[in-house]
mmCIF file of C-alpha atoms and ligand atoms in Angstrom:
data_model
loop_
_atom_site.group_PDB
_atom_site.id
_atom_site.type_symbol
_atom_site.label_atom_id
_atom_site.label_comp_id
_atom_site.label_asym_id
_atom_site.label_seq_id
_atom_site.Cartn_x
_atom_site.Cartn_y
_atom_site.Cartn_z
ATOM 1 C CA MET F 1085 -19.302 8.789 -16.358
ATOM 2 C CA GLY F 1086 -17.780 12.202 -15.685
ATOM 3 C CA PHE F 1087 -15.069 12.097 -18.354
ATOM 4 C CA ASN F 1088 -14.596 10.980 -21.933
ATOM 5 C CA TYR F 1089 -12.621 7.900 -22.757
ATOM 6 C CA SER F 1090 -12.162 5.412 -25.558
ATOM 7 C CA ILE F 1091 -11.833 1.644 -25.438
ATOM 8 C CA THR F 1092 -9.554 -0.449 -27.642
ATOM 9 C CA LYS F 1093 -9.911 -4.121 -26.819
ATOM 10 C CA THR F 1094 -7.064 -6.564 -27.132
ATOM 11 C CA SER F 1095 -7.282 -8.979 -30.033
ATOM 12 C CA THR F 1096 -5.039 -11.453 -28.206
ATOM 13 C CA PRO F 1097 -6.390 -12.123 -24.685
ATOM 14 C CA LYS F 1098 -3.841 -13.883 -22.483
ATOM 15 C CA GLU F 1099 -4.206 -17.181 -20.728
ATOM 16 C CA LYS F 1100 -5.032 -16.694 -17.034
ATOM 17 C CA PRO F 1101 -2.360 -17.821 -14.552
ATOM 18 C CA ASP F 1102 -2.787 -20.625 -12.026
ATOM 19 C CA GLU F 1103 -4.473 -18.947 -9.036
ATOM 20 C CA LYS F 1104 -2.513 -21.131 -6.654
ATOM 21 C CA HIS F 1105 0.833 -19.697 -7.792
ATOM 22 C CA LEU F 1106 0.242 -16.022 -8.425
ATOM 23 C CA GLY F 1107 3.123 -14.465 -6.481
ATOM 24 C CA PHE F 1108 3.018 -10.667 -6.309
ATOM 25 C CA GLY F 1109 3.167 -8.745 -9.574
ATOM 26 C CA LYS F 1110 4.191 -11.625 -11.845
ATOM 27 C CA TYR F 1111 1.167 -11.484 -14.193
ATOM 28 C CA TYR F 1112 -0.674 -8.550 -15.766
ATOM 29 C CA THR F 1113 -4.149 -8.399 -17.235
ATOM 30 C CA ASP F 1114 -5.249 -7.780 -20.827
ATOM 31 C CA HIS F 1115 -5.839 -4.032 -20.620
ATOM 32 C CA MET F 1116 -4.598 -0.859 -18.974
ATOM 33 C CA PHE F 1117 -5.971 2.621 -18.540
ATOM 34 C CA MET F 1118 -4.053 5.681 -19.733
ATOM 35 C CA MET F 1119 -4.657 9.413 -19.650
ATOM 36 C CA ASP F 1120 -2.455 12.372 -20.589
ATOM 37 C CA TYR F 1121 -1.871 15.783 -19.113
ATOM 38 C CA ASP F 1122 -0.635 18.971 -20.678
ATOM 39 C CA GLU F 1123 -1.072 22.581 -19.689
ATOM 40 C CA GLU F 1124 -3.476 23.365 -22.524
ATOM 41 C CA ASN F 1125 -5.847 20.433 -22.092
ATOM 42 C CA GLY F 1126 -5.421 19.401 -18.459
ATOM 43 C CA TRP F 1127 -6.049 15.665 -17.952
ATOM 44 C CA HIS F 1128 -7.457 14.359 -21.226
ATOM 45 C CA ASN F 1129 -7.457 11.479 -23.700
ATOM 46 C CA GLY F 1130 -8.616 8.846 -21.195
ATOM 47 C CA ARG F 1131 -8.371 5.450 -22.846
ATOM 48 C CA VAL F 1132 -8.467 1.728 -22.208
ATOM 49 C CA VAL F 1133 -5.854 0.031 -24.356
ATOM 50 C CA PRO F 1134 -4.343 -3.451 -24.576
ATOM 51 C CA TYR F 1135 -1.725 -3.987 -21.851
ATOM 52 C CA GLY F 1136 1.731 -3.490 -23.306
ATOM 53 C CA ASN F 1137 5.041 -1.661 -23.320
ATOM 54 C CA ILE F 1138 5.064 2.100 -23.245
ATOM 55 C CA SER F 1139 7.576 4.128 -25.185
ATOM 56 C CA LEU F 1140 9.660 6.779 -23.403
ATOM 57 C CA ASP F 1141 12.476 8.951 -24.665
ATOM 58 C CA PRO F 1142 15.643 8.063 -22.689
ATOM 59 C CA ALA F 1143 15.680 11.711 -21.593
ATOM 60 C CA ALA F 1144 12.152 11.531 -20.126
ATOM 61 C CA CYS F 1145 12.600 13.477 -16.909
ATOM 62 C CA THR F 1146 10.689 10.939 -14.822
ATOM 63 C CA LEU F 1147 13.510 8.439 -15.447
ATOM 64 C CA HIS F 1148 16.109 10.810 -14.046
ATOM 65 C CA TYR F 1149 14.598 12.828 -11.235
ATOM 66 C CA ALA F 1150 11.851 10.419 -10.153
ATOM 67 C CA GLN F 1151 9.023 12.918 -10.371
ATOM 68 C CA MET F 1152 6.259 10.339 -10.028
ATOM 69 C CA SER F 1153 3.501 9.243 -7.676
ATOM 70 C CA PHE F 1154 1.535 6.046 -7.330
ATOM 71 C CA GLU F 1155 -1.254 4.282 -5.486
ATOM 72 C CA GLY F 1156 -2.092 0.720 -4.519
ATOM 73 C CA LEU F 1157 -5.515 -0.802 -3.919
ATOM 74 C CA LYS F 1158 -7.208 -4.101 -4.621
ATOM 75 C CA ALA F 1159 -10.315 -5.655 -6.173
ATOM 76 C CA TYR F 1160 -11.679 -8.783 -4.483
ATOM 77 C CA ARG F 1161 -13.876 -11.646 -5.694
ATOM 78 C CA ARG F 1162 -16.972 -12.034 -3.539
ATOM 79 C CA PRO F 1163 -18.565 -15.417 -2.811
ATOM 80 C CA ASP F 1164 -21.512 -14.373 -5.049
ATOM 81 C CA GLY F 1165 -19.084 -13.846 -7.957
ATOM 82 C CA LYS F 1166 -19.294 -10.037 -7.937
ATOM 83 C CA VAL F 1167 -16.267 -7.821 -7.376
ATOM 84 C CA ASN F 1168 -15.555 -5.475 -4.422
ATOM 85 C CA LEU F 1169 -13.366 -2.405 -4.120
ATOM 86 C CA PHE F 1170 -12.315 -1.216 -0.670
ATOM 87 C CA ARG F 1171 -12.320 2.523 0.156
ATOM 88 C CA PRO F 1172 -10.984 3.741 -3.229
ATOM 89 C CA ASP F 1173 -11.927 7.290 -2.169
ATOM 90 C CA MET F 1174 -9.027 7.153 0.323
ATOM 91 C CA ASN F 1175 -6.566 6.338 -2.455
ATOM 92 C CA ALA F 1176 -7.991 9.134 -4.592
ATOM 93 C CA LYS F 1177 -7.499 11.636 -1.756
ATOM 94 C CA ARG F 1178 -3.990 10.422 -0.970
ATOM 95 C CA LEU F 1179 -2.954 10.692 -4.616
ATOM 96 C CA VAL F 1180 -3.973 14.363 -4.588
ATOM 97 C CA LYS F 1181 -1.698 14.914 -1.560
ATOM 98 C CA SER F 1182 1.184 12.925 -3.063
ATOM 99 C CA ASN F 1183 0.880 14.915 -6.282
ATOM 100 C CA GLU F 1184 0.918 18.190 -4.421
ATOM 101 C CA ARG F 1185 4.192 17.215 -2.713
ATOM 102 C CA LEU F 1186 5.739 16.041 -6.000
ATOM 103 C CA CYS F 1187 4.548 19.123 -7.983
ATOM 104 C CA ILE F 1188 2.307 16.940 -10.181
ATOM 105 C CA PRO F 1189 -1.120 18.314 -11.181
ATOM 106 C CA PRO F 1190 -3.951 16.737 -9.165
ATOM 107 C CA ILE F 1191 -6.322 14.163 -10.610
ATOM 108 C CA ASP F 1192 -9.946 14.790 -9.756
ATOM 109 C CA GLU F 1193 -10.965 12.276 -7.081
ATOM 110 C CA ASP F 1194 -14.169 11.204 -8.856
ATOM 111 C CA MET F 1195 -12.282 10.798 -12.116
ATOM 112 C CA PHE F 1196 -9.712 8.597 -10.353
ATOM 113 C CA ILE F 1197 -12.428 6.355 -8.895
ATOM 114 C CA GLU F 1198 -14.259 6.153 -12.234
ATOM 115 C CA ALA F 1199 -11.051 5.200 -14.040
ATOM 116 C CA VAL F 1200 -10.311 2.479 -11.460
ATOM 117 C CA LYS F 1201 -13.841 1.096 -11.786
ATOM 118 C CA LEU F 1202 -13.646 1.226 -15.570
ATOM 119 C CA ILE F 1203 -10.412 -0.747 -15.906
ATOM 120 C CA VAL F 1204 -11.375 -3.282 -13.224
ATOM 121 C CA ALA F 1205 -14.742 -3.857 -14.935
ATOM 122 C CA MET F 1206 -12.899 -4.277 -18.231
ATOM 123 C CA ASP F 1207 -10.681 -7.066 -16.857
ATOM 124 C CA GLU F 1208 -13.142 -8.337 -14.272
ATOM 125 C CA ASP F 1209 -12.564 -11.971 -15.203
ATOM 126 C CA TRP F 1210 -8.964 -11.572 -13.959
ATOM 127 C CA VAL F 1211 -10.066 -11.067 -10.338
ATOM 128 C CA PRO F 1212 -8.998 -14.342 -8.663
ATOM 129 C CA SER F 1213 -11.113 -16.226 -6.149
ATOM 130 C CA GLU F 1214 -8.631 -18.472 -4.285
ATOM 131 C CA PRO F 1215 -8.463 -17.609 -0.563
ATOM 132 C CA GLY F 1216 -5.935 -14.833 0.095
ATOM 133 C CA THR F 1217 -5.809 -13.681 -3.536
ATOM 134 C CA SER F 1218 -6.962 -10.402 -5.081
ATOM 135 C CA LEU F 1219 -6.434 -8.174 -8.098
ATOM 136 C CA TYR F 1220 -3.843 -5.555 -7.142
ATOM 137 C CA ILE F 1221 -4.536 -2.209 -8.808
ATOM 138 C CA ARG F 1222 -1.554 0.041 -9.451
ATOM 139 C CA PRO F 1223 -2.381 3.585 -10.590
ATOM 140 C CA PHE F 1224 0.722 5.704 -11.231
ATOM 141 C CA ILE F 1225 1.776 8.969 -12.803
ATOM 142 C CA ILE F 1226 4.992 9.591 -14.700
ATOM 143 C CA SER F 1227 6.239 12.310 -16.998
ATOM 144 C CA PRO F 1228 7.318 11.558 -20.568
ATOM 145 C CA GLU F 1229 8.664 15.109 -20.957
ATOM 146 C CA VAL F 1230 12.157 15.322 -22.440
ATOM 147 C CA SER F 1231 14.257 17.465 -20.157
ATOM 148 C CA MET F 1232 17.434 17.342 -18.142
ATOM 149 C CA ALA F 1233 16.530 20.439 -16.185
ATOM 150 C CA VAL F 1234 15.419 19.852 -12.620
ATOM 151 C CA HIS F 1235 11.980 21.432 -12.539
ATOM 152 C CA PRO F 1236 8.372 20.187 -12.484
ATOM 153 C CA ALA F 1237 7.346 18.720 -15.837
ATOM 154 C CA LYS F 1238 4.503 20.182 -17.891
ATOM 155 C CA GLU F 1239 3.401 16.839 -19.352
ATOM 156 C CA TYR F 1240 2.316 13.696 -17.521
ATOM 157 C CA THR F 1241 0.801 10.277 -18.162
ATOM 158 C CA PHE F 1242 -1.546 8.551 -15.727
ATOM 159 C CA ILE F 1243 -1.623 4.766 -16.066
ATOM 160 C CA ILE F 1244 -3.513 2.030 -14.224
ATOM 161 C CA ILE F 1245 -2.316 -1.553 -14.484
ATOM 162 C CA LEU F 1246 -3.751 -4.656 -12.813
ATOM 163 C CA THR F 1247 -2.050 -7.768 -11.473
ATOM 164 C CA PRO F 1248 -3.696 -10.820 -9.864
ATOM 165 C CA VAL F 1249 -1.773 -11.508 -6.640
ATOM 166 C CA ALA F 1250 -1.424 -13.896 -3.707
ATOM 167 C CA ALA F 1251 -0.463 -12.772 -0.193
ATOM 168 C CA TYR F 1252 2.344 -10.162 -0.235
ATOM 169 C CA TYR F 1253 4.472 -12.214 2.152
ATOM 170 C CA GLU F 1254 4.693 -15.730 0.779
ATOM 171 C CA ALA F 1255 4.776 -17.087 4.341
ATOM 172 C CA ASN F 1256 1.179 -15.857 4.736
ATOM 173 C CA ASN F 1257 -0.188 -17.780 1.742
ATOM 174 C CA ASP F 1258 -1.845 -20.380 3.959
ATOM 175 C CA GLY F 1259 -2.841 -18.106 6.841
ATOM 176 C CA LEU F 1260 -1.008 -15.521 8.907
ATOM 177 C CA THR F 1261 2.435 -16.149 10.368
ATOM 178 C CA ALA F 1262 4.453 -13.926 12.709
ATOM 179 C CA SER F 1263 7.318 -12.047 11.040
ATOM 180 C CA HIS F 1264 10.732 -11.255 12.484
ATOM 181 C CA ILE F 1265 11.686 -7.627 12.345
ATOM 182 C CA TRP F 1266 15.090 -5.946 12.464
ATOM 183 C CA VAL F 1267 15.109 -2.567 14.222
ATOM 184 C CA GLU F 1268 17.023 -0.363 11.773
ATOM 185 C CA GLU F 1269 19.455 2.113 13.288
ATOM 186 C CA GLU F 1270 21.716 3.026 10.382
ATOM 187 C CA PHE F 1271 19.406 3.849 7.481
ATOM 188 C CA ILE F 1272 16.248 5.950 7.560
ATOM 189 C CA ARG F 1273 13.122 5.786 5.403
ATOM 190 C CA ALA F 1274 11.911 9.371 5.558
ATOM 191 C CA ALA F 1275 12.437 12.640 7.387
ATOM 192 C CA VAL F 1276 9.844 15.215 8.363
ATOM 193 C CA GLY F 1277 9.796 17.757 5.553
ATOM 194 C CA GLY F 1278 10.619 15.081 2.999
ATOM 195 C CA THR F 1279 8.254 12.821 1.067
ATOM 196 C CA GLY F 1280 7.446 10.152 3.697
ATOM 197 C CA PHE F 1281 3.710 10.927 3.713
ATOM 198 C CA ALA F 1282 3.492 10.775 -0.091
ATOM 199 C CA LYS F 1283 3.356 7.597 -2.131
ATOM 200 C CA CYS F 1284 6.288 7.935 -4.510
ATOM 201 C CA GLY F 1285 8.939 5.562 -5.800
ATOM 202 C CA GLY F 1286 11.855 7.219 -4.008
ATOM 203 C CA ASN F 1287 10.446 6.264 -0.594
ATOM 204 C CA TYR F 1288 10.657 2.617 -1.591
ATOM 205 C CA SER F 1289 14.002 2.523 -3.418
ATOM 206 C CA CYS F 1290 15.758 4.193 -0.479
ATOM 207 C CA GLY F 1291 14.449 1.494 1.867
ATOM 208 C CA MET F 1292 15.701 -1.482 -0.109
ATOM 209 C CA ILE F 1293 19.233 -1.457 1.285
ATOM 210 C CA ALA F 1294 17.993 -1.870 4.856
ATOM 211 C CA SER F 1295 15.482 -4.633 4.123
ATOM 212 C CA THR F 1296 18.089 -6.458 2.023
ATOM 213 C CA GLU F 1297 20.551 -6.294 4.920
ATOM 214 C CA ALA F 1298 17.880 -7.445 7.389
ATOM 215 C CA GLN F 1299 17.010 -10.383 5.139
ATOM 216 C CA LYS F 1300 20.694 -11.349 4.943
ATOM 217 C CA GLN F 1301 20.619 -11.548 8.736
ATOM 218 C CA GLY F 1302 17.563 -13.839 8.605
ATOM 219 C CA TYR F 1303 14.868 -11.233 9.347
ATOM 220 C CA ASP F 1304 11.823 -10.466 7.230
ATOM 221 C CA GLU F 1305 11.687 -6.685 7.335
ATOM 222 C CA VAL F 1306 12.907 -3.601 9.187
ATOM 223 C CA LEU F 1307 11.318 -1.355 11.772
ATOM 224 C CA TRP F 1308 12.109 2.209 10.756
ATOM 225 C CA LEU F 1309 13.013 4.771 13.397
ATOM 226 C CA ASP F 1310 12.564 8.524 13.034
ATOM 227 C CA ALA F 1311 15.250 10.284 11.000
ATOM 228 C CA LYS F 1312 16.233 12.981 13.502
ATOM 229 C CA GLU F 1313 16.735 11.235 16.824
ATOM 230 C CA HIS F 1314 16.533 7.540 15.854
ATOM 231 C CA LYS F 1315 14.326 7.255 18.905
ATOM 232 C CA TYR F 1316 10.708 6.835 17.787
ATOM 233 C CA VAL F 1317 9.224 3.888 15.906
ATOM 234 C CA GLU F 1318 7.727 4.833 12.546
ATOM 235 C CA GLU F 1319 6.895 2.108 9.995
ATOM 236 C CA VAL F 1320 7.663 -1.562 9.259
ATOM 237 C CA GLY F 1321 9.111 -2.075 5.774
ATOM 238 C CA THR F 1322 6.458 -0.671 3.421
ATOM 239 C CA SER F 1323 3.709 -0.836 6.068
ATOM 240 C CA ASN F 1324 2.403 1.090 9.069
ATOM 241 C CA ALA F 1325 3.188 -0.306 12.540
ATOM 242 C CA PHE F 1326 0.867 -0.982 15.502
ATOM 243 C CA PHE F 1327 1.670 -2.036 19.093
ATOM 244 C CA LEU F 1328 -0.779 -3.350 21.700
ATOM 245 C CA ILE F 1329 0.722 -2.186 25.005
ATOM 246 C CA GLY F 1330 -1.398 -3.171 27.997
ATOM 247 C CA ASP F 1331 -4.935 -2.461 26.821
ATOM 248 C CA THR F 1332 -3.973 0.387 24.501
ATOM 249 C CA VAL F 1333 -3.144 0.214 20.812
ATOM 250 C CA VAL F 1334 -0.435 2.684 19.794
ATOM 251 C CA THR F 1335 0.600 3.693 16.282
ATOM 252 C CA SER F 1336 2.749 6.590 15.131
ATOM 253 C CA SER F 1337 0.919 9.848 14.567
ATOM 254 C CA LEU F 1338 1.031 11.227 11.029
ATOM 255 C CA THR F 1339 4.132 13.319 11.644
ATOM 256 C CA GLY F 1340 4.866 13.984 7.972
ATOM 257 C CA SER F 1341 7.238 11.042 7.600
ATOM 258 C CA ILE F 1342 4.462 8.439 7.953
ATOM 259 C CA LEU F 1343 2.366 7.160 5.040
ATOM 260 C CA PRO F 1344 -1.333 7.642 5.833
ATOM 261 C CA GLY F 1345 -2.238 4.027 5.063
ATOM 262 C CA VAL F 1346 -5.810 3.083 4.167
ATOM 263 C CA THR F 1347 -5.464 -0.116 6.210
ATOM 264 C CA ARG F 1348 -3.932 1.940 9.051
ATOM 265 C CA ASP F 1349 -7.004 4.167 9.108
ATOM 266 C CA SER F 1350 -9.327 1.154 8.815
ATOM 267 C CA CYS F 1351 -7.632 -0.536 11.825
ATOM 268 C CA ILE F 1352 -7.882 2.614 13.934
ATOM 269 C CA GLN F 1353 -11.585 3.034 13.156
ATOM 270 C CA LEU F 1354 -12.389 -0.644 13.767
ATOM 271 C CA LEU F 1355 -10.414 -0.803 17.019
ATOM 272 C CA LYS F 1356 -12.232 2.269 18.341
ATOM 273 C CA LYS F 1357 -15.552 0.717 17.339
ATOM 274 C CA TRP F 1358 -14.599 -2.475 19.192
ATOM 275 C CA GLY F 1359 -13.907 -0.447 22.358
ATOM 276 C CA TYR F 1360 -10.094 -0.351 22.307
ATOM 277 C CA LYS F 1361 -8.155 2.695 23.412
ATOM 278 C CA VAL F 1362 -6.143 3.868 20.407
ATOM 279 C CA GLU F 1363 -3.343 6.396 20.657
ATOM 280 C CA GLU F 1364 -1.795 8.048 17.627
ATOM 281 C CA ARG F 1365 1.393 9.475 19.048
ATOM 282 C CA ARG F 1366 5.156 9.349 18.825
ATOM 283 C CA LEU F 1367 6.177 6.047 20.366
ATOM 284 C CA PRO F 1368 9.751 5.677 21.703
ATOM 285 C CA LEU F 1369 11.443 2.401 20.815
ATOM 286 C CA GLU F 1370 12.591 2.270 24.446
ATOM 287 C CA GLU F 1371 8.936 2.094 25.569
ATOM 288 C CA VAL F 1372 8.255 -0.779 23.160
ATOM 289 C CA LEU F 1373 11.312 -2.779 24.275
ATOM 290 C CA GLU F 1374 10.595 -2.138 27.956
ATOM 291 C CA ALA F 1375 7.002 -3.326 27.407
ATOM 292 C CA ALA F 1376 8.354 -6.415 25.617
ATOM 293 C CA LYS F 1377 10.521 -7.162 28.682
ATOM 294 C CA THR F 1378 7.723 -6.720 31.225
ATOM 295 C CA GLY F 1379 5.184 -8.587 29.096
ATOM 296 C CA GLU F 1380 3.056 -5.460 28.623
ATOM 297 C CA LEU F 1381 3.672 -5.617 24.863
ATOM 298 C CA LYS F 1382 0.882 -8.010 24.001
ATOM 299 C CA GLU F 1383 1.006 -7.807 20.210
ATOM 300 C CA ALA F 1384 2.520 -5.894 17.320
ATOM 301 C CA TRP F 1385 1.575 -5.911 13.654
ATOM 302 C CA ALA F 1386 2.119 -4.169 10.343
ATOM 303 C CA THR F 1387 -0.692 -2.939 8.093
ATOM 304 C CA GLY F 1388 -0.768 -2.202 4.377
ATOM 305 C CA THR F 1389 -2.860 -2.720 1.281
ATOM 306 C CA ALA F 1390 -0.527 -5.447 0.068
ATOM 307 C CA CYS F 1391 -0.240 -7.449 3.316
ATOM 308 C CA VAL F 1392 -3.529 -6.297 4.998
ATOM 309 C CA VAL F 1393 -2.372 -7.184 8.563
ATOM 310 C CA SER F 1394 0.974 -8.885 9.204
ATOM 311 C CA PRO F 1395 1.713 -9.898 12.823
ATOM 312 C CA ILE F 1396 5.162 -9.308 14.312
ATOM 313 C CA GLY F 1397 6.711 -12.120 16.393
ATOM 314 C CA VAL F 1398 10.228 -10.831 17.108
ATOM 315 C CA LEU F 1399 11.946 -7.439 17.293
ATOM 316 C CA ARG F 1400 15.730 -7.641 16.884
ATOM 317 C CA PHE F 1401 17.625 -4.759 18.476
ATOM 318 C CA ARG F 1402 21.386 -4.533 19.008
ATOM 319 C CA GLY F 1403 21.988 -8.252 18.884
ATOM 320 C CA GLU F 1404 19.021 -9.255 21.026
ATOM 321 C CA ASP F 1405 15.749 -10.863 19.926
ATOM 322 C CA HIS F 1406 12.714 -9.506 21.777
ATOM 323 C CA PRO F 1407 9.803 -11.918 21.306
ATOM 324 C CA VAL F 1408 6.303 -10.483 20.967
ATOM 325 C CA ASN F 1409 3.402 -12.685 22.061
ATOM 326 C CA GLY F 1410 5.710 -15.707 22.170
ATOM 327 C CA ASP F 1411 6.447 -15.271 18.444
ATOM 328 C CA LYS F 1412 2.856 -16.252 17.658
ATOM 329 C CA VAL F 1413 0.036 -14.599 15.740
ATOM 330 C CA GLY F 1414 -1.926 -12.526 18.252
ATOM 331 C CA GLU F 1415 -5.686 -12.634 18.693
ATOM 332 C CA LEU F 1416 -6.183 -8.967 17.898
ATOM 333 C CA SER F 1417 -4.009 -9.071 14.761
ATOM 334 C CA GLN F 1418 -5.984 -12.087 13.574
ATOM 335 C CA ARG F 1419 -9.310 -10.415 14.385
ATOM 336 C CA LEU F 1420 -8.315 -7.301 12.441
ATOM 337 C CA TYR F 1421 -7.169 -9.379 9.481
ATOM 338 C CA ASP F 1422 -10.355 -11.463 9.484
ATOM 339 C CA SER F 1423 -12.542 -8.408 9.732
ATOM 340 C CA ILE F 1424 -10.800 -6.302 7.077
ATOM 341 C CA TYR F 1425 -10.146 -9.127 4.622
ATOM 342 C CA GLY F 1426 -13.646 -10.462 5.340
ATOM 343 C CA MET F 1427 -15.208 -7.112 4.435
ATOM 344 C CA GLN F 1428 -12.981 -6.698 1.407
ATOM 345 C CA THR F 1429 -13.939 -10.067 -0.025
ATOM 346 C CA GLY F 1430 -17.585 -9.865 1.014
ATOM 347 C CA ILE F 1431 -17.251 -12.967 3.230
ATOM 348 C CA ILE F 1432 -18.693 -10.907 6.085
ATOM 349 C CA GLU F 1433 -21.137 -7.996 6.092
ATOM 350 C CA PRO F 1434 -19.292 -4.643 6.105
ATOM 351 C CA GLU F 1435 -18.945 -3.380 9.670
ATOM 352 C CA MET F 1436 -18.522 0.180 8.431
ATOM 353 C CA ASP F 1437 -20.758 2.153 6.094
ATOM 354 C CA GLY F 1438 -19.344 3.156 2.727
ATOM 355 C CA TRP F 1439 -16.132 1.112 2.904
ATOM 356 C CA VAL F 1440 -17.097 -1.548 0.403
ATOM 357 C CA ILE F 1441 -18.118 -0.814 -3.173
ATOM 358 C CA THR F 1442 -19.529 -3.707 -5.193
ATOM 359 C CA LEU F 1443 -19.133 -3.329 -8.958
HETATM 360 C C1 COI D 134 1.111 -1.337 0.569
HETATM 361 O O1 COI D 134 0.919 -2.374 1.130
HETATM 362 O O2 COI D 134 0.247 -0.457 0.581
HETATM 363 C C2 COI D 134 2.365 -1.047 -0.117
HETATM 364 O O3 COI D 134 2.653 0.084 -0.269
HETATM 365 C C3 COI D 134 3.216 -2.149 -0.606
HETATM 366 C C4 COI D 134 3.463 -2.033 -2.066
HETATM 367 C C5 COI D 134 4.492 -0.994 -2.367
HETATM 368 C C6 COI D 134 3.790 -3.358 -2.672
#
């Protein structure tokens, strides 16, 4: 292990929840990982402690100006009982980039991976085994520093918490279903030059108004358009977006307002391996809707750590529903889901070297 840490075990282990009714983020494990940062010591005082409340001064700057970053990855129960992690190196790299954008000191990538492995191993018996379930890992960084001044803090806390979860979209608990998506024209998620490529709380809070409105209208999520021209498709809710047009898969290039998703990258690599043409480019909404009309839009889907692959069955734009693949789960979306989730859970042999780490 490349860094020093201490372990304080809980004296009151909790009862495990029913794996058939986990929801998403309802239950938390027995322990959490914490580490502090200050200018003198850098990142230090790594520790596993019983899961519990943390104490913050009401003037902690993180509560006011949202200087924070986070990550999301999962641990999966294999059929042989062991536990898999999926590409945690990608999360470690992305956290460095998010931190840079948010003026938070970087966490060494190896240290991040070691801390994730340590806390997952600690609460290994919380990794569920029901189909579709996993242990969601949430590393995040906040600042406890007391200040009302708007400037980067000098003190931070890195925390990793763990929650056993079911499918992110309840509708997908018993297999994939196609979701209905509202094309959002009023609100935007992120602008180039902003924080769209970083994983930070503000990107998610600013999106809630649009998804709430879409849900009121009977849709599951929104399709975000670019902030400047409202012309190009960007992401779906909290996920990256893919479109199979003819024989080519198109997803937005990483313009600066797009989150570089681990599942996004995994889909691109797998699709290329399977012989598909993949284009990372700016994709006009007009092209998508035209392709939906002519039947050239064969499939569309969202990708993310939480949902893995979530097929899209309808795009709603200016009062009109545009069905995609007859509002059914497409073959390619299903194949991607089966392959990625299969690798993650160890049901199938990894198709790519180095993606799966077995603890
Ligand atoms: C993900 O799927 O990676 C997400 O970011 C969703 C999470 C915020 C719940």
